[in-house]
Coordinates of C-alpha atoms in Angstrom, one line a residue:
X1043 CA 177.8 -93.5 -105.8
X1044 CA 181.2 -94.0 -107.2
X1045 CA 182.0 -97.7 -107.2
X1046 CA 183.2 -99.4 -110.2
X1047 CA 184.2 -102.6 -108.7
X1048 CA 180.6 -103.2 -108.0
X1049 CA 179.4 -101.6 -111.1
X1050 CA 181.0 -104.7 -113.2
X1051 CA 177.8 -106.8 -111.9
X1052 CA 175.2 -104.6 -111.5
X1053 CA 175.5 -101.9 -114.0
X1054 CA 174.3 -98.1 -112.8
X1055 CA 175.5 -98.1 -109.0
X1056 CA 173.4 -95.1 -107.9
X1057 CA 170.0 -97.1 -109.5
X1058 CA 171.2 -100.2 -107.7
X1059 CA 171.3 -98.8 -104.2
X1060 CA 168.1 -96.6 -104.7
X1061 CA 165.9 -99.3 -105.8
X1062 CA 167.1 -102.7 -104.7
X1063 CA 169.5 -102.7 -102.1
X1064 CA 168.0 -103.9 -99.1
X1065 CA 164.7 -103.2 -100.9
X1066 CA 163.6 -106.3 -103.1
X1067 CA 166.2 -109.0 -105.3
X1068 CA 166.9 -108.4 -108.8
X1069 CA 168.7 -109.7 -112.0
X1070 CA 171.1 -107.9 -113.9
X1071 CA 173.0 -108.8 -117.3
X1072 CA 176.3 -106.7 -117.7
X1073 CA 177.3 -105.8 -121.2
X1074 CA 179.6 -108.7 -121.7
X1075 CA 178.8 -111.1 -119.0
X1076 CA 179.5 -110.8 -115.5
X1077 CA 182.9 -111.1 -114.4
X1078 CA 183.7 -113.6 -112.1
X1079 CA 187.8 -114.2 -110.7
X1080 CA 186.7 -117.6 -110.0
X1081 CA 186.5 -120.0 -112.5
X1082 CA 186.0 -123.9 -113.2
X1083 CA 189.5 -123.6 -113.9
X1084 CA 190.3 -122.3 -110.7
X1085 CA 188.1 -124.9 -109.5
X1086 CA 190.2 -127.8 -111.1
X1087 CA 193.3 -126.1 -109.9
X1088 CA 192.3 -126.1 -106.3
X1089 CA 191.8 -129.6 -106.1
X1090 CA 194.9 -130.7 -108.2
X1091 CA 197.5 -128.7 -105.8
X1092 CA 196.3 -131.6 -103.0
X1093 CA 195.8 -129.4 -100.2
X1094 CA 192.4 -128.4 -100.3
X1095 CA 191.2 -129.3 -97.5
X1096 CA 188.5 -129.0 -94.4
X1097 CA 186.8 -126.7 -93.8
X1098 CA 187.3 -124.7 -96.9
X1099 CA 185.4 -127.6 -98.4
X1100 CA 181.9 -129.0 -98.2
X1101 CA 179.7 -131.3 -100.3
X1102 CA 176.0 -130.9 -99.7
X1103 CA 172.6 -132.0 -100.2
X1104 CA 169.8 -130.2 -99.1
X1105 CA 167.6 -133.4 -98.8
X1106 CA 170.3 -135.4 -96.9
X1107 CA 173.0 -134.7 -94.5
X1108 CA 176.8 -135.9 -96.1
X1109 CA 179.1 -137.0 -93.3
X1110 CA 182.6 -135.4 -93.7
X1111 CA 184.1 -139.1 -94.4
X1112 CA 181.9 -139.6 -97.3
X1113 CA 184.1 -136.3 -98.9
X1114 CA 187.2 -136.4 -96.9
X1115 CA 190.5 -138.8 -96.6
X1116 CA 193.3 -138.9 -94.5
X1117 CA 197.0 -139.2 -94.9
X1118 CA 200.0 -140.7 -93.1
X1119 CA 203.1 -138.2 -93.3
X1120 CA 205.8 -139.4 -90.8
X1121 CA 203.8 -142.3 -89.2
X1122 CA 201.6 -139.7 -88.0
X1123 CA 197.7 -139.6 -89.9
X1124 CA 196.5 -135.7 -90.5
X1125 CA 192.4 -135.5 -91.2
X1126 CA 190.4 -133.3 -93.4
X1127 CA 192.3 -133.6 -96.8
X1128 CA 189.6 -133.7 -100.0
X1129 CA 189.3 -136.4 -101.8
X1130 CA 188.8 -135.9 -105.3
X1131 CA 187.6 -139.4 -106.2
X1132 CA 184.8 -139.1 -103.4
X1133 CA 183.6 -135.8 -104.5
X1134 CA 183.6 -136.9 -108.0
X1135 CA 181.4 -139.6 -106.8
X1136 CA 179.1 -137.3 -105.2
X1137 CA 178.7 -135.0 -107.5
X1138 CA 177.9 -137.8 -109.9
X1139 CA 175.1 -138.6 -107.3
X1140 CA 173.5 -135.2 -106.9
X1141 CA 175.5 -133.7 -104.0
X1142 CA 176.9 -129.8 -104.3
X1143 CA 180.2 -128.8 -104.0
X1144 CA 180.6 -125.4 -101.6
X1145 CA 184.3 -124.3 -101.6
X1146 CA 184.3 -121.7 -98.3
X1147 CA 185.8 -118.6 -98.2
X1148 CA 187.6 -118.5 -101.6
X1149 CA 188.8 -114.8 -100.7
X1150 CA 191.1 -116.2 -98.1
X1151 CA 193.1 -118.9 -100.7
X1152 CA 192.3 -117.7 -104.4
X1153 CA 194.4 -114.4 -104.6
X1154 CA 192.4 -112.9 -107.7
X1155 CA 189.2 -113.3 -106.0
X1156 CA 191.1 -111.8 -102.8
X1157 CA 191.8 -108.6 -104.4
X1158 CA 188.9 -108.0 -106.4
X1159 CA 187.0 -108.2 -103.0
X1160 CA 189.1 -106.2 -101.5
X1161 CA 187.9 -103.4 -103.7
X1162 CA 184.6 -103.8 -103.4
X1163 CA 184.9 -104.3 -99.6
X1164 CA 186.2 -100.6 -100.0
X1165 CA 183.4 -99.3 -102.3
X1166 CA 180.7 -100.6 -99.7
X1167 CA 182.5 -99.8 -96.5
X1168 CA 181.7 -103.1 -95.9
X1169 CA 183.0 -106.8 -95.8
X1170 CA 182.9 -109.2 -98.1
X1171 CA 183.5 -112.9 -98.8
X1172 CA 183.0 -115.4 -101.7
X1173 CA 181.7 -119.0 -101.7
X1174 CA 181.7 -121.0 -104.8
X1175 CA 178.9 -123.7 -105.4
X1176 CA 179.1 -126.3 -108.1
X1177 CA 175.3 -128.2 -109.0
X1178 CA 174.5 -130.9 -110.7
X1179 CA 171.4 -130.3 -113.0
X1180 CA 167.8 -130.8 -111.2
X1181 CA 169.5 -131.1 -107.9
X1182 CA 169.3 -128.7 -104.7
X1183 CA 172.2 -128.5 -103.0
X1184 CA 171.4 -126.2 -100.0
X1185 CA 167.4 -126.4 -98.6
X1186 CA 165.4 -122.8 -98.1
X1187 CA 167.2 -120.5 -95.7
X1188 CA 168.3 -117.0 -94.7
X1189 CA 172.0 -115.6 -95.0
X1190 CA 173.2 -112.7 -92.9
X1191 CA 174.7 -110.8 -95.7
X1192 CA 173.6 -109.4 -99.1
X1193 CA 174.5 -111.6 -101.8
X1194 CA 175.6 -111.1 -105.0
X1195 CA 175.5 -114.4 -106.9
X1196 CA 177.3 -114.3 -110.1
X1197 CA 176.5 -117.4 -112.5
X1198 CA 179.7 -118.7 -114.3
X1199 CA 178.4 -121.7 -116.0
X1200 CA 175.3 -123.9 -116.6
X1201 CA 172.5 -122.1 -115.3
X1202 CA 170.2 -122.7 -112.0
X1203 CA 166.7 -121.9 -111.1
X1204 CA 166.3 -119.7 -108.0
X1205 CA 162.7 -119.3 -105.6
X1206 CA 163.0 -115.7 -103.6
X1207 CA 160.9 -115.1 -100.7
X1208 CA 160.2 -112.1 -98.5
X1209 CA 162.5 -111.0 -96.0
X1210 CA 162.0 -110.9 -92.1
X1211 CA 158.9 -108.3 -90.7
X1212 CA 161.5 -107.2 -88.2
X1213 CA 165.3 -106.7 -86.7
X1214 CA 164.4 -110.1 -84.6
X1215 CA 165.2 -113.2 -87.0
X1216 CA 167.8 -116.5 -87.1
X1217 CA 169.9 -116.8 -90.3
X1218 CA 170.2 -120.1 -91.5
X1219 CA 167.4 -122.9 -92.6
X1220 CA 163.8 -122.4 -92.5
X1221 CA 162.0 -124.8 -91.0
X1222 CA 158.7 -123.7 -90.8
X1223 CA 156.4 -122.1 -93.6
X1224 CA 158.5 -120.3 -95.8
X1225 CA 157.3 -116.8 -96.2
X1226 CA 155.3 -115.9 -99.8
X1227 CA 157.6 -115.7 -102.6
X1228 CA 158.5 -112.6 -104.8
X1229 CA 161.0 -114.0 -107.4
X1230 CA 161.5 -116.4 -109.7
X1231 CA 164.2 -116.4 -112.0
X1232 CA 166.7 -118.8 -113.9
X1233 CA 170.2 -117.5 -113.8
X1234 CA 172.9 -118.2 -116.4
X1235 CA 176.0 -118.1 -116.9
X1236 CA 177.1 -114.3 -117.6
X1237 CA 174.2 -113.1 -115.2
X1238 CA 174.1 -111.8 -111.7
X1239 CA 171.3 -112.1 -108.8
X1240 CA 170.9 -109.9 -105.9
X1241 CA 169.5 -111.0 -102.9
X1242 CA 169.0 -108.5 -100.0
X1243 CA 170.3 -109.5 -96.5
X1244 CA 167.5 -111.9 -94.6
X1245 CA 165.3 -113.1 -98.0
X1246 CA 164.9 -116.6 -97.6
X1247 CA 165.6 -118.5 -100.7
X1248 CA 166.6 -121.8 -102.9
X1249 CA 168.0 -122.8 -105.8
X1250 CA 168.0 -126.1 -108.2
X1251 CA 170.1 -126.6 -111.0
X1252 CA 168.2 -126.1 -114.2
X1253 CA 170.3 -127.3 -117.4
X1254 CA 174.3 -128.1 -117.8
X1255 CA 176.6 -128.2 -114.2
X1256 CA 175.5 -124.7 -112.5
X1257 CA 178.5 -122.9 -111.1
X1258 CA 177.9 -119.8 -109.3
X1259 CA 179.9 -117.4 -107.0
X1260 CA 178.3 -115.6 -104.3
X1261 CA 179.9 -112.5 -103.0
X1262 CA 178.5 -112.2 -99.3
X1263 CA 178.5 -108.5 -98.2
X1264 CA 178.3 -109.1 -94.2
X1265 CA 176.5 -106.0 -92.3
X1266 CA 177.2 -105.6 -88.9
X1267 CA 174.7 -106.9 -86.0
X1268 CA 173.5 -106.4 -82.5
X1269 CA 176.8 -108.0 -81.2
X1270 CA 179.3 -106.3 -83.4
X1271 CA 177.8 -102.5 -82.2
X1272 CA 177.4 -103.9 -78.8
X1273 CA 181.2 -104.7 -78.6
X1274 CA 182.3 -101.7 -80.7
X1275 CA 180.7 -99.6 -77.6
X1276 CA 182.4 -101.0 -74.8
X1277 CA 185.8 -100.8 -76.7
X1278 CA 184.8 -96.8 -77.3
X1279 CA 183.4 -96.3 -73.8
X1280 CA 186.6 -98.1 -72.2
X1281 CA 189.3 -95.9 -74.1
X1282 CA 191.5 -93.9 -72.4
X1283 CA 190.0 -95.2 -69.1
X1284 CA 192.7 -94.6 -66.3
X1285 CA 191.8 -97.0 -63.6
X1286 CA 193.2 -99.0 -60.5
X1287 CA 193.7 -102.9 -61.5
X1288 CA 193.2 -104.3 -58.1
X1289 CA 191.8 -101.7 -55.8
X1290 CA 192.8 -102.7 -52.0
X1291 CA 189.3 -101.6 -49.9
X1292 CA 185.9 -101.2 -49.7
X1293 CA 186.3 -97.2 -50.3
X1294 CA 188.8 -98.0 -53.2
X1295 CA 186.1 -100.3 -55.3
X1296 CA 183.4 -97.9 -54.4
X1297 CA 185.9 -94.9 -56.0
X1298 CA 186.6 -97.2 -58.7
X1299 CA 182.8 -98.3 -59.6
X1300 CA 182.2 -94.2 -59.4
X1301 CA 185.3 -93.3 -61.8
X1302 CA 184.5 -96.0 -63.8
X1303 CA 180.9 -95.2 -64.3
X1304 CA 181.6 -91.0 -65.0
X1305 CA 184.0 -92.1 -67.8
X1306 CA 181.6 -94.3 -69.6
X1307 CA 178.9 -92.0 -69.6
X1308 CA 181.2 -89.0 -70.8
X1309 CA 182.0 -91.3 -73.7
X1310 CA 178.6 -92.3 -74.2
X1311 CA 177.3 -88.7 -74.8
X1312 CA 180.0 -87.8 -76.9
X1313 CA 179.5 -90.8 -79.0
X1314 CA 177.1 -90.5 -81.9
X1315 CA 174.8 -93.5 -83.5
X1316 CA 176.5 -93.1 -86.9
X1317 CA 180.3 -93.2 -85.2
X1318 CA 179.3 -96.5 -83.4
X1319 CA 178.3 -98.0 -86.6
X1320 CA 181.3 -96.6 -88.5
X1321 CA 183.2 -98.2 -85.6
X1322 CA 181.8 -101.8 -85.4
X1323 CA 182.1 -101.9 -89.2
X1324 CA 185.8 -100.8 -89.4
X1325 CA 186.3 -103.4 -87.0
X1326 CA 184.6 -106.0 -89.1
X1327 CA 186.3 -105.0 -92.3
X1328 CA 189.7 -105.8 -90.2
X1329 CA 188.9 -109.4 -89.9
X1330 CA 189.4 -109.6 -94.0
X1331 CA 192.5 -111.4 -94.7
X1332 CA 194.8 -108.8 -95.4
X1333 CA 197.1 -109.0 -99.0
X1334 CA 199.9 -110.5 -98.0
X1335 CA 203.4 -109.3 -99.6
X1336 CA 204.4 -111.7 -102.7
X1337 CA 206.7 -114.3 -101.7
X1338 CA 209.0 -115.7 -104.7
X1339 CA 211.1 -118.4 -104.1
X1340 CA 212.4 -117.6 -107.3
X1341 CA 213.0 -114.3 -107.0
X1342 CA 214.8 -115.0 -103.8
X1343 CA 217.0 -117.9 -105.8
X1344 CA 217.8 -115.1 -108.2
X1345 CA 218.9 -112.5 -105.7
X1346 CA 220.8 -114.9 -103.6
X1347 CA 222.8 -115.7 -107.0
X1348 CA 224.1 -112.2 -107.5
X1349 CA 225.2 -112.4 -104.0
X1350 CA 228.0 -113.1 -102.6
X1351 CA 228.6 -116.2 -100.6
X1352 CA 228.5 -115.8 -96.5
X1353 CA 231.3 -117.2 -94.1
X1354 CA 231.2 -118.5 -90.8
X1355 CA 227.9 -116.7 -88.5
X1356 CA 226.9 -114.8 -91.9
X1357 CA 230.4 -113.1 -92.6
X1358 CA 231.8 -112.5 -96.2
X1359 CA 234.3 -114.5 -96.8
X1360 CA 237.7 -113.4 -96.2
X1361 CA 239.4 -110.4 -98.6
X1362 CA 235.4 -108.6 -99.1
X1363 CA 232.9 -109.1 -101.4
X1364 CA 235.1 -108.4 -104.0
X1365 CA 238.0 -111.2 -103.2
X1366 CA 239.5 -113.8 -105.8
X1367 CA 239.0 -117.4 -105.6
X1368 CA 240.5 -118.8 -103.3
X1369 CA 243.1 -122.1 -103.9
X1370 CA 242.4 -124.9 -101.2

């Protein structure tokens, strides 16, 4: 398997997807350290632009739920208040207290992380988004649950302490927290910074910051699910279908039921199980914000110098582009 992008974290790809992916969790420790595009740096940076904001921020505790208010401020712009803004000093006191910082979806708003995803989105076939969460030391930000992705967790600094447990017995399982007995646990490990863990889509599992302030990213590789095929086959059965709107009689709807009907099953035998799947994740990986093209004020300023000035509605001024000055 030729993926480099994903090579940076877990060394020899081929090994990787023979022996862990979706088989058991693992720890791997590049030559060098694993690279991560998002820093504490970037972190800072975030928050001193002012416009981080909900939901793309979160502080958590996995003992105690954190109202949105005890993180979030408002502000008046215009005699009009707008919700949702972070507030630095309240996040500062949280974290002080415990709580864990989750910034959501850094792929959509960081653009290095954006683009280094987007290559490995490309390696896998599959998507893939990135969460960073900040830790205090001996504190558990998030109690035992299961994500619906593979996760790549890449430690940038401090180090935290992760439990592993086994993953569901079957297809038929809720992501999220895990109320109930959590399943026997197969790994224990204490991640730092440099380091990468894999976890395999479903493994329930914790984590509690062991020494320093534990800052990791996790890369969520999504897989597609029950809904995702289910919608991918009525958009492939439905193709090309040729159909009256608004049939006017009985006879008409009965036609219509019939037409529609030979025209999903003709689809449906021509469709294969591994074209459904390459369809519903295709569709999946369209979601991923896209790279958008560079916008620079600057640039434009620049450009707009070495141009000539416009007239009235746009025109050139009188005489051309290449006219004297003019005497008013």
């Amino acid at each position: 398997m030729h993926a480099p992008t994903l090579a940076r974290w877990v060394g020899d790809t081929s090994a990787f997807m023979t022996t862990y992916w979706r088989r058991r969790p693992g720890v791997f420790r590049p030559d060098g350290g694993a690279f991560s595009p998002f820093t504490l740096a970037d972190v800072d940076a975030a928050f001193a632009t002012g416009l981080l904001r909900d939901p793309y921020v979160e502080m958590t505790r996995s003992d105690t739920a954190l109202s949105p208010s005890a993180y979030l401020s408002s502000r008046t712009m215009y005699s009009a208040k707008h919700d949702g803004f972070a507030d630095e000093r309240k996040i500062a006191l949280l974290l002080e207290q415990g709580a864990t910082l989750l910034m959501r979806r850094v792929d959509q708003w960081h653009g290095p992380t954006r683009e280094l995803l987007a290559a490995l989105s490309d390696e896998m076939g599959l998507p893939v988004e990135a969460f960073c969460f900040v830790t205090p030391a001996g504190r558990q930000g998030v109690p035992i649950h299961r994500d619906d992705a593979d996760v790549l967790v890449i430690q940038i600094n401090g180090s935290k302490h992760w439990h592993v447990h086994e993953g569901p017995a079957d297809g038929n399982w809720q992501q999220g927290r895990v109320d109930d007995d959590p399943p026997p646990e197969v790994m224990q490990a204490t991640l730092r910074a440099g380091e990468v863990l894999y976890i395999p889509r479903g493994y329930a599992h914790r984590a509690t910051g062991d020494s320093g302030l534990s800052a990791h990213l996790s890369l969520t590789i999504r897989e597609v699910h029950m809904g995702d095929l289910f919608r991918s086959l009525q958009k492939i059965s439905a193709g090309e279908m040729a159909l009256e709107t608004r049939p006017l009689d009985d006879d008409a709807v009965l036609a219509c039921a019939k037409a529609m009907l030979e025209h999903v099953r003709s689809r449906i035998d021509a469709l294969s199980p591994e074209a459904l799947v390459r369809h519903a994740r295709r569709t999946r990986l369209a979601q991923l914000p896209a790279t958008p093209p560079p916008l620079s004020v600057t640039g434009l300023a620049a450009a707009g110098a070495a141009m000539p000035a416009a007239g009235p509605e746009g025109h050139e001024p009188p005489g051309g582009a290449d006219a004297g000055p003019r005497r008013s």
